[in-house]
Short mmCIF file of C-alpha atoms in Angstrom, two decimals:
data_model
loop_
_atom_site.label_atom_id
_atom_site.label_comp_id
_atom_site.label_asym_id
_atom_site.label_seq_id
_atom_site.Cartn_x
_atom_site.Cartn_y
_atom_site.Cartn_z
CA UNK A 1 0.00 0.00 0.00
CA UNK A 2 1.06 3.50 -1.44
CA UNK A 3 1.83 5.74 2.30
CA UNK A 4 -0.90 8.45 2.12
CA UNK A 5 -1.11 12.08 4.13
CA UNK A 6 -4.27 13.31 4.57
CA UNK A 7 -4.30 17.28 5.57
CA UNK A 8 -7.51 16.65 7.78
CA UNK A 9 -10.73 14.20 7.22
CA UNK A 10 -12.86 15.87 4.61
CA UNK A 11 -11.99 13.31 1.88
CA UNK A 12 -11.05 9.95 3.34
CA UNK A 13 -9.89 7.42 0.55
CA UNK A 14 -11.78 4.50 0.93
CA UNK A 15 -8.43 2.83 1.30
CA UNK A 16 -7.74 4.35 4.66
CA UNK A 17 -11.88 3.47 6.20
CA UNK A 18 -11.23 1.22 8.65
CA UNK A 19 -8.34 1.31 10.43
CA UNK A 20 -6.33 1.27 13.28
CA UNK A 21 -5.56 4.37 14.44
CA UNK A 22 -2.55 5.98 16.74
CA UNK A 23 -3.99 9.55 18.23
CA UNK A 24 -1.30 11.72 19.82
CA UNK A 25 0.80 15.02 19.15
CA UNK A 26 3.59 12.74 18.72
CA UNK A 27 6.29 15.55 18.81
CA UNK A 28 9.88 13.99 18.06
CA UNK A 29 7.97 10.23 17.35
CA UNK A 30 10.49 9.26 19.74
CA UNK A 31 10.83 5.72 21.37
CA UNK A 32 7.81 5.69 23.85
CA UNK A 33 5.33 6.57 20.82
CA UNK A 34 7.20 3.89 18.65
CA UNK A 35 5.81 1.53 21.59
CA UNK A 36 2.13 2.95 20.81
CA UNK A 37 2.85 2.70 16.74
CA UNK A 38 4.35 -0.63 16.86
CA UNK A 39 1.45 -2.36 18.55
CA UNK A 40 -0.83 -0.44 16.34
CA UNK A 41 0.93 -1.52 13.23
CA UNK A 42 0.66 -5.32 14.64
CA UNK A 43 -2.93 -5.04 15.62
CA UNK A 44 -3.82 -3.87 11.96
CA UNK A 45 -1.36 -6.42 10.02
CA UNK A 46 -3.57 -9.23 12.39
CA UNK A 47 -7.02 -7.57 11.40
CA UNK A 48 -5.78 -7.24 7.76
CA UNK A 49 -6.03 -3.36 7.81
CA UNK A 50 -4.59 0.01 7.48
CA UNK A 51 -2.22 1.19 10.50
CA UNK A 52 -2.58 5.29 10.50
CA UNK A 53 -1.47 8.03 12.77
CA UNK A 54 -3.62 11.11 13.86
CA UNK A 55 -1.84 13.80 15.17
CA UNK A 56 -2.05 17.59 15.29
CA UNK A 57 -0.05 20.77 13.58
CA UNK A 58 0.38 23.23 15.14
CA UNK A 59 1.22 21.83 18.48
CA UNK A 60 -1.59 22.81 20.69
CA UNK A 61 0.57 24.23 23.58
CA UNK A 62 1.60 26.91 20.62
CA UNK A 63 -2.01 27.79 19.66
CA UNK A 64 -3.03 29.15 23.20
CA UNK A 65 0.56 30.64 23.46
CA UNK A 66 0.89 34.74 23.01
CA UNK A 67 3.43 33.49 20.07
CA UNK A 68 4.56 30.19 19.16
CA UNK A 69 7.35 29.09 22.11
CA UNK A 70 7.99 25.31 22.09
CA UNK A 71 10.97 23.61 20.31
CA UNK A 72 9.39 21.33 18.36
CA UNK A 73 11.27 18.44 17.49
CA UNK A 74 9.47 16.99 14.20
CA UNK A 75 6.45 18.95 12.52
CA UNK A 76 3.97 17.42 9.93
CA UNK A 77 6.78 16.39 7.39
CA UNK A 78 9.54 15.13 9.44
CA UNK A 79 6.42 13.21 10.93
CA UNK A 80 5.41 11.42 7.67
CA UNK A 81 8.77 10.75 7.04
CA UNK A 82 9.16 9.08 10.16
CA UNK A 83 5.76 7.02 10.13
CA UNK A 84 6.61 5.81 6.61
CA UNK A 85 9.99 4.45 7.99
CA UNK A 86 8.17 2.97 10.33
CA UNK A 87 6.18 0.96 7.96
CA UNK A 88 2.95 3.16 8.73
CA UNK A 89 0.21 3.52 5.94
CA UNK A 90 -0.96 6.95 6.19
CA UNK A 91 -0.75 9.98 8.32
CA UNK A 92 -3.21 12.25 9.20
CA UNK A 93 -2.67 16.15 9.81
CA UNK A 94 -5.72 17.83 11.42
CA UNK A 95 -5.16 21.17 11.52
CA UNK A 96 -5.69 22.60 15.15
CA UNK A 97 -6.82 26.05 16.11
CA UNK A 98 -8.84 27.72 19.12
CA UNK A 99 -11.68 26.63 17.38
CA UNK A 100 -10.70 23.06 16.80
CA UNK A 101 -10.24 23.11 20.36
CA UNK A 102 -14.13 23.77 21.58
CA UNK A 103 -14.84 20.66 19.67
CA UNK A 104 -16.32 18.32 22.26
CA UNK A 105 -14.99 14.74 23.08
CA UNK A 106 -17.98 12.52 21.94
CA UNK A 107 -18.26 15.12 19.15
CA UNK A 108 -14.40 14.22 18.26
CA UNK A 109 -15.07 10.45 18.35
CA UNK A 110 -18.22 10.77 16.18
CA UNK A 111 -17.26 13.21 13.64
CA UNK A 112 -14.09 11.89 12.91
CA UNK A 113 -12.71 8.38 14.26
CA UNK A 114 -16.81 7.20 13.66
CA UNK A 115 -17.87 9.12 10.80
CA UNK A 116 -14.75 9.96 8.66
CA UNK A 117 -12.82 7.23 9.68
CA UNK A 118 -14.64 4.26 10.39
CA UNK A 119 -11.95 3.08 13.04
CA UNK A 120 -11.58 -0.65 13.59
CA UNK A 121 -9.45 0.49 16.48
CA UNK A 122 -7.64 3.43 18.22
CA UNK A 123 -4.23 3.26 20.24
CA UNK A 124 -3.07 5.94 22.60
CA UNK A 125 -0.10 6.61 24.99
CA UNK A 126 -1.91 6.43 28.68
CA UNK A 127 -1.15 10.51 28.99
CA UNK A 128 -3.49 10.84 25.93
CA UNK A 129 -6.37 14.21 26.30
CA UNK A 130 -8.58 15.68 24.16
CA UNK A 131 -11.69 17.26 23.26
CA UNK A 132 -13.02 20.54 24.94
CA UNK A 133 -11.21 21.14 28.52
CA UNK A 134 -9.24 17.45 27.47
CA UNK A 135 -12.68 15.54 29.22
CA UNK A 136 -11.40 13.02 26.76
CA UNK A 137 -9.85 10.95 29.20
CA UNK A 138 -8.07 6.79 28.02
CA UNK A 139 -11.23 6.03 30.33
CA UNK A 140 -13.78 8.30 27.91
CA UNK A 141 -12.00 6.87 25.08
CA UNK A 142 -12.64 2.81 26.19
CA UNK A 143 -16.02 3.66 27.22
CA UNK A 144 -16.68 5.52 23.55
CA UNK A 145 -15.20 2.55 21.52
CA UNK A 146 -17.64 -0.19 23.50
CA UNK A 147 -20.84 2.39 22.83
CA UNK A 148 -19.26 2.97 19.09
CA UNK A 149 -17.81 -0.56 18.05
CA UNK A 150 -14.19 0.24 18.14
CA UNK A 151 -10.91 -1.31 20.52
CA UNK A 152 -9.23 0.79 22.18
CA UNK A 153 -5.77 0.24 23.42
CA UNK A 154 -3.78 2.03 26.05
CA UNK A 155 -0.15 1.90 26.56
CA UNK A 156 1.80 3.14 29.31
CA UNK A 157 4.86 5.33 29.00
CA UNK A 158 8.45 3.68 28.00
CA UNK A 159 10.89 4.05 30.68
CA UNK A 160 14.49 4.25 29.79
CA UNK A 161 17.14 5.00 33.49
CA UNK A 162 15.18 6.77 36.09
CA UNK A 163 12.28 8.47 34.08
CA UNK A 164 9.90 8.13 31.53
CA UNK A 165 10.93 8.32 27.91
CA UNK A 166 9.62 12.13 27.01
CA UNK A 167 9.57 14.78 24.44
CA UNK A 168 10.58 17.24 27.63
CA UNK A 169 13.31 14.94 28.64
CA UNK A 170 14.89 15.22 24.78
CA UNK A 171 14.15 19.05 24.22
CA UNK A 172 16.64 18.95 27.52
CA UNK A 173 19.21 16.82 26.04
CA UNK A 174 19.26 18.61 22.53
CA UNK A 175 19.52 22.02 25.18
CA UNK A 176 22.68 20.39 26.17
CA UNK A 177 24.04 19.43 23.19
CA UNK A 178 23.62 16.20 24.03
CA UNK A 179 23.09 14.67 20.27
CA UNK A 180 24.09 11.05 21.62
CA UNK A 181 22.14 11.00 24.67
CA UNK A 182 19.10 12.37 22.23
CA UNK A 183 19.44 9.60 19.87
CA UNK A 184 18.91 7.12 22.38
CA UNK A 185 15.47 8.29 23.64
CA UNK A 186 14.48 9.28 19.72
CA UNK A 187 15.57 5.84 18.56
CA UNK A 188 16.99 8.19 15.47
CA UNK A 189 20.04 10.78 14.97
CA UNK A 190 17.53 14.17 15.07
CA UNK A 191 17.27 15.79 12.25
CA UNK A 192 16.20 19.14 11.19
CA UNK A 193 15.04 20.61 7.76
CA UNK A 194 13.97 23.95 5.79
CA UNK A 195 14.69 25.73 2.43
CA UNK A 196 18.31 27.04 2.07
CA UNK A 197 18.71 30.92 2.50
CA UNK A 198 21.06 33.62 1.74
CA UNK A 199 22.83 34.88 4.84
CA UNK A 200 25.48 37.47 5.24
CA UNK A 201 28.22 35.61 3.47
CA UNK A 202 30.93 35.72 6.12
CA UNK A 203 31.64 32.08 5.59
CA UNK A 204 32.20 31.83 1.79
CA UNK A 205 34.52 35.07 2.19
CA UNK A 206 36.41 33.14 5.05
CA UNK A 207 36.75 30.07 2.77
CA UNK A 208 33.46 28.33 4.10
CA UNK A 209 30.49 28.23 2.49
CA UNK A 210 28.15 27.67 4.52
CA UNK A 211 23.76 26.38 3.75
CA UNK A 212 21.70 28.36 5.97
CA UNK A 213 18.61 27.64 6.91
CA UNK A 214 16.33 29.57 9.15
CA UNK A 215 15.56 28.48 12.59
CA UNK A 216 12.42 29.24 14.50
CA UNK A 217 11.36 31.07 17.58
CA UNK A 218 11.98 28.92 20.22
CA UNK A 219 14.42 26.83 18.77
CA UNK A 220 16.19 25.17 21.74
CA UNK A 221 19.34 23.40 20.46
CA UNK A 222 22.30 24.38 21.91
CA UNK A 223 24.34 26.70 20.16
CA UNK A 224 27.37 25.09 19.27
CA UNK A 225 29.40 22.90 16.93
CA UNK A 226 27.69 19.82 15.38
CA UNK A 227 29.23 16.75 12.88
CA UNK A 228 26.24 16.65 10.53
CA UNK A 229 25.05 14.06 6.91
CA UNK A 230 22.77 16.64 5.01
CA UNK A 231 20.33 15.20 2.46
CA UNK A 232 19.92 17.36 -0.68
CA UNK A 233 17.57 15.02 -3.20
CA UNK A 234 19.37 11.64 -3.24
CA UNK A 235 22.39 13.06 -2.44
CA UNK A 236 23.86 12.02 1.05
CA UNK A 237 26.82 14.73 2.17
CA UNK A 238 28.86 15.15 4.73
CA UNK A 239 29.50 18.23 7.00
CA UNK A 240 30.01 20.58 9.90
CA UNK A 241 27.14 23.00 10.89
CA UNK A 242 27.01 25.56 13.61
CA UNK A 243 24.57 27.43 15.39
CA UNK A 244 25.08 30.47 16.78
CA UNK A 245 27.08 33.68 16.21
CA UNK A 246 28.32 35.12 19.08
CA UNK A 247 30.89 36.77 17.38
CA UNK A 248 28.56 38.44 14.64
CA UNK A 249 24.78 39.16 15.41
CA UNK A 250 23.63 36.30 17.31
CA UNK A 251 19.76 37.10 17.35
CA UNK A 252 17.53 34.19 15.68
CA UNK A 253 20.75 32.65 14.11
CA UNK A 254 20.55 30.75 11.12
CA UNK A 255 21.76 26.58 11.26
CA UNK A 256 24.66 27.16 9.48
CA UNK A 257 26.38 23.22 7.19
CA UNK A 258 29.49 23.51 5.50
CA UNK A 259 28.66 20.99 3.23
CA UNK A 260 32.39 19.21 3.01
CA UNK A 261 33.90 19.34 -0.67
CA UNK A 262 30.94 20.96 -2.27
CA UNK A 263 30.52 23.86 -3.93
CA UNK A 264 27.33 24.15 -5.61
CA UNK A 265 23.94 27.00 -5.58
CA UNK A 266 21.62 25.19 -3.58
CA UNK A 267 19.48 28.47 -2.73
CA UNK A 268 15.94 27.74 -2.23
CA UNK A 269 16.10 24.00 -2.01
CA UNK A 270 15.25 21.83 0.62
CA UNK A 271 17.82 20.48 3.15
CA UNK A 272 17.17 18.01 5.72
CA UNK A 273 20.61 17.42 7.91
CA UNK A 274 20.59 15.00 10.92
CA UNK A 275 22.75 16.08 13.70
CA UNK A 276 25.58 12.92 14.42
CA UNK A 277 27.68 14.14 17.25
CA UNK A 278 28.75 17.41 19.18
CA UNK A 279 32.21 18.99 18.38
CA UNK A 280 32.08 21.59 20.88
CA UNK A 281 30.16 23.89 22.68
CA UNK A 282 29.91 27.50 20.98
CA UNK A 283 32.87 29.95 21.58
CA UNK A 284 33.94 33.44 20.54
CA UNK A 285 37.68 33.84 19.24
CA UNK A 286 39.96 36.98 19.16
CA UNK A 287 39.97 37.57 15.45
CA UNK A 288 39.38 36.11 12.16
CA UNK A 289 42.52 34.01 12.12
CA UNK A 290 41.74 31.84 15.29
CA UNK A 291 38.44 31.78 14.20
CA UNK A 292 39.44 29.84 10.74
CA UNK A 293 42.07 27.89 12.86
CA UNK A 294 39.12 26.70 14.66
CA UNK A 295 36.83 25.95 12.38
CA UNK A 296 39.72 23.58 9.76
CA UNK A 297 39.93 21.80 13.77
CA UNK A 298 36.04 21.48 14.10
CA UNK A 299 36.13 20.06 10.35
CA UNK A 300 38.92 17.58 11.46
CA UNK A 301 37.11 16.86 14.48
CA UNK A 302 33.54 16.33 12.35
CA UNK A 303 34.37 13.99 9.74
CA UNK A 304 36.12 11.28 12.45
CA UNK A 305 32.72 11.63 14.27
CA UNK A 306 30.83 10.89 10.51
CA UNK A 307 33.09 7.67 9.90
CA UNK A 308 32.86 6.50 13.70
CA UNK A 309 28.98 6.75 14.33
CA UNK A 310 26.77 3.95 13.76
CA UNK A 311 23.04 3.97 13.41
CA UNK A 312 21.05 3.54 16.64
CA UNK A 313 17.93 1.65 15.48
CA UNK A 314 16.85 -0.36 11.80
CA UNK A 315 14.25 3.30 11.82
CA UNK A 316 17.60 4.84 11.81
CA UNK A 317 19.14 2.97 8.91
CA UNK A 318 15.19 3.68 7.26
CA UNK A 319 15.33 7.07 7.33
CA UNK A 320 18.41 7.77 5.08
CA UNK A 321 21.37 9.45 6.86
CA UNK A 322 23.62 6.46 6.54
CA UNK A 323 25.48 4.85 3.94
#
């Protein structure tokens, strides 16, 4: 079956009726929802149907927010991508707003997992709300699918050391530059993408051309030094990408590869670059010279990182960053 995305449930391919459905936010898809898709994606092979995720853009938390505030870790594409490599059939985008939000829990189930969907079955994580003032309780949800014809599954949350496996507890690591320890909750090398920009140039006069692409408010890596694999079409490339500028204007700074032994106008195409190790946290240098001297050291330091890291998961392998 042909991986569908849906933006919303107006037109439901008959394809897709009948399902098993994951609901969630599902920000990062890291290893505690791969627990919820897995046993969706077994529950559907057994019943001979679709496997689908459900989950919501923007993030709510950002809708009732003055301005959007959260680092997100995956939005609606890096979300497909990841549900695909996962062996997913479809995904599901509904488009939330204040006015999404009044919709009322029964409402939610009828309209859409009843109605539009035809659910066979819904899985959720056991910290699963929704519906007007999030009445839709795992406990709402079982009672709905025996009144509606529907299973409904609830998993607990994935522990990994002392705590539960969380998007929090990532957002955290990625704050520290912890790349490594992020990998291990995500089950996947994070990755990032958006459109390549002009910025001010500085690094092609200094000898380093650098692909910039914006970053958005709220953006919570740490700025610093990162060994990076960019993926530009079906091209797989090495680099070193900073972020921050603390020696320029460091205010909303772009992510900043130097695409290793490339020198090519890739303005206004899309670049997705997953983040393999930390080189160093970010510094500020005396002058231009020890700035260079640093950055030929971070390049050294980069591509022994690229050749010594391994995938962390077969979804890592699936989703294209290694060779």
């Amino acid at each position: 079956m042909t991986f569908i995305r849906l933006a919303g449930l107006d037109e439901v391919p008959h394809s897709l009726r009948g399902a098993m459905v994951a609901i969630g936010n599902f920000d990062g898809c890291h290893r505690g929802h791969q627990h919820v898709f897995r046993g969706l994606i077994a529950r559907a092979r057994a019943a001979g149907v679709p496997a689908l995720m459900l989950t919501f853009e923007p993030h709510p938390r950002d809708v009732f927010a003055p301005a959007p505030f959260m680092f997100r870790l995956t939005h609606a594409d890096q979300k497909a991508e990841i549900a695909e490599a996962l062996g997913l059939d479809g995904i599901v985008v509904m488009p939330f707003s204040r006015e999404f939000s009044q919709i009322e829990a029964e409402d939610f189930v009828t309209r859409f997992l009843v109605g539009a969907l035809n659910v066979r079955g819904v899985e959720v994580g056991a910290d699963f709300l929704f519906g007007f003032q999030r009445k839709g309780t795992p406990a709402f949800l079982k009672d709905a699918g025996q009144r509606h014809g529907f299973d409904v599954e609830i998993l607990g949350m994935l522990d990994e050391g002392d705590d539960h496996i969380s998007s929090t507890r990532i957002r955290t690591l990625l704050g520290e530059g912890d790349v490594a320890g992020a990998a291990q909750l995500l089950g996947y090398h994070w990755f990032l993408s958006g459109v390549v920009v002009k910025g001010d140039q500085r690094g092609r006069e200094l000898g380093f051309p650098t692909a910039n692409v914006a970053t958005p408010t709220g953006f919570g890596l740490m700025q610093g030094v990162y060994a990076v694999r960019a993926k530009l079409g079906g091209r797989l490339l090495d680099g070193v990408a900073s972020y921050g500028k603390p020696m320029f204007n460091n205010e909303r700074p772009p992510f900043e590869t130097w695409i290793f032994d490339f020198d090519e106008d890739i303005y206004g195409r899309t670049l997705e670059v997953a983040l393999l190790g930390t080189v160093r946290g970010q510094e500020k240098f005396k002058g231009l010279d020890e700035l260079i001297a640093a950055v030929n050291r971070d390049a050294a330091t980069a591509r022994h990182i690229l050749q010594a890291t391994l995938p962390v998961s077969e979804l890592d392998e699936k989703l294209g960053f290694f060779r």
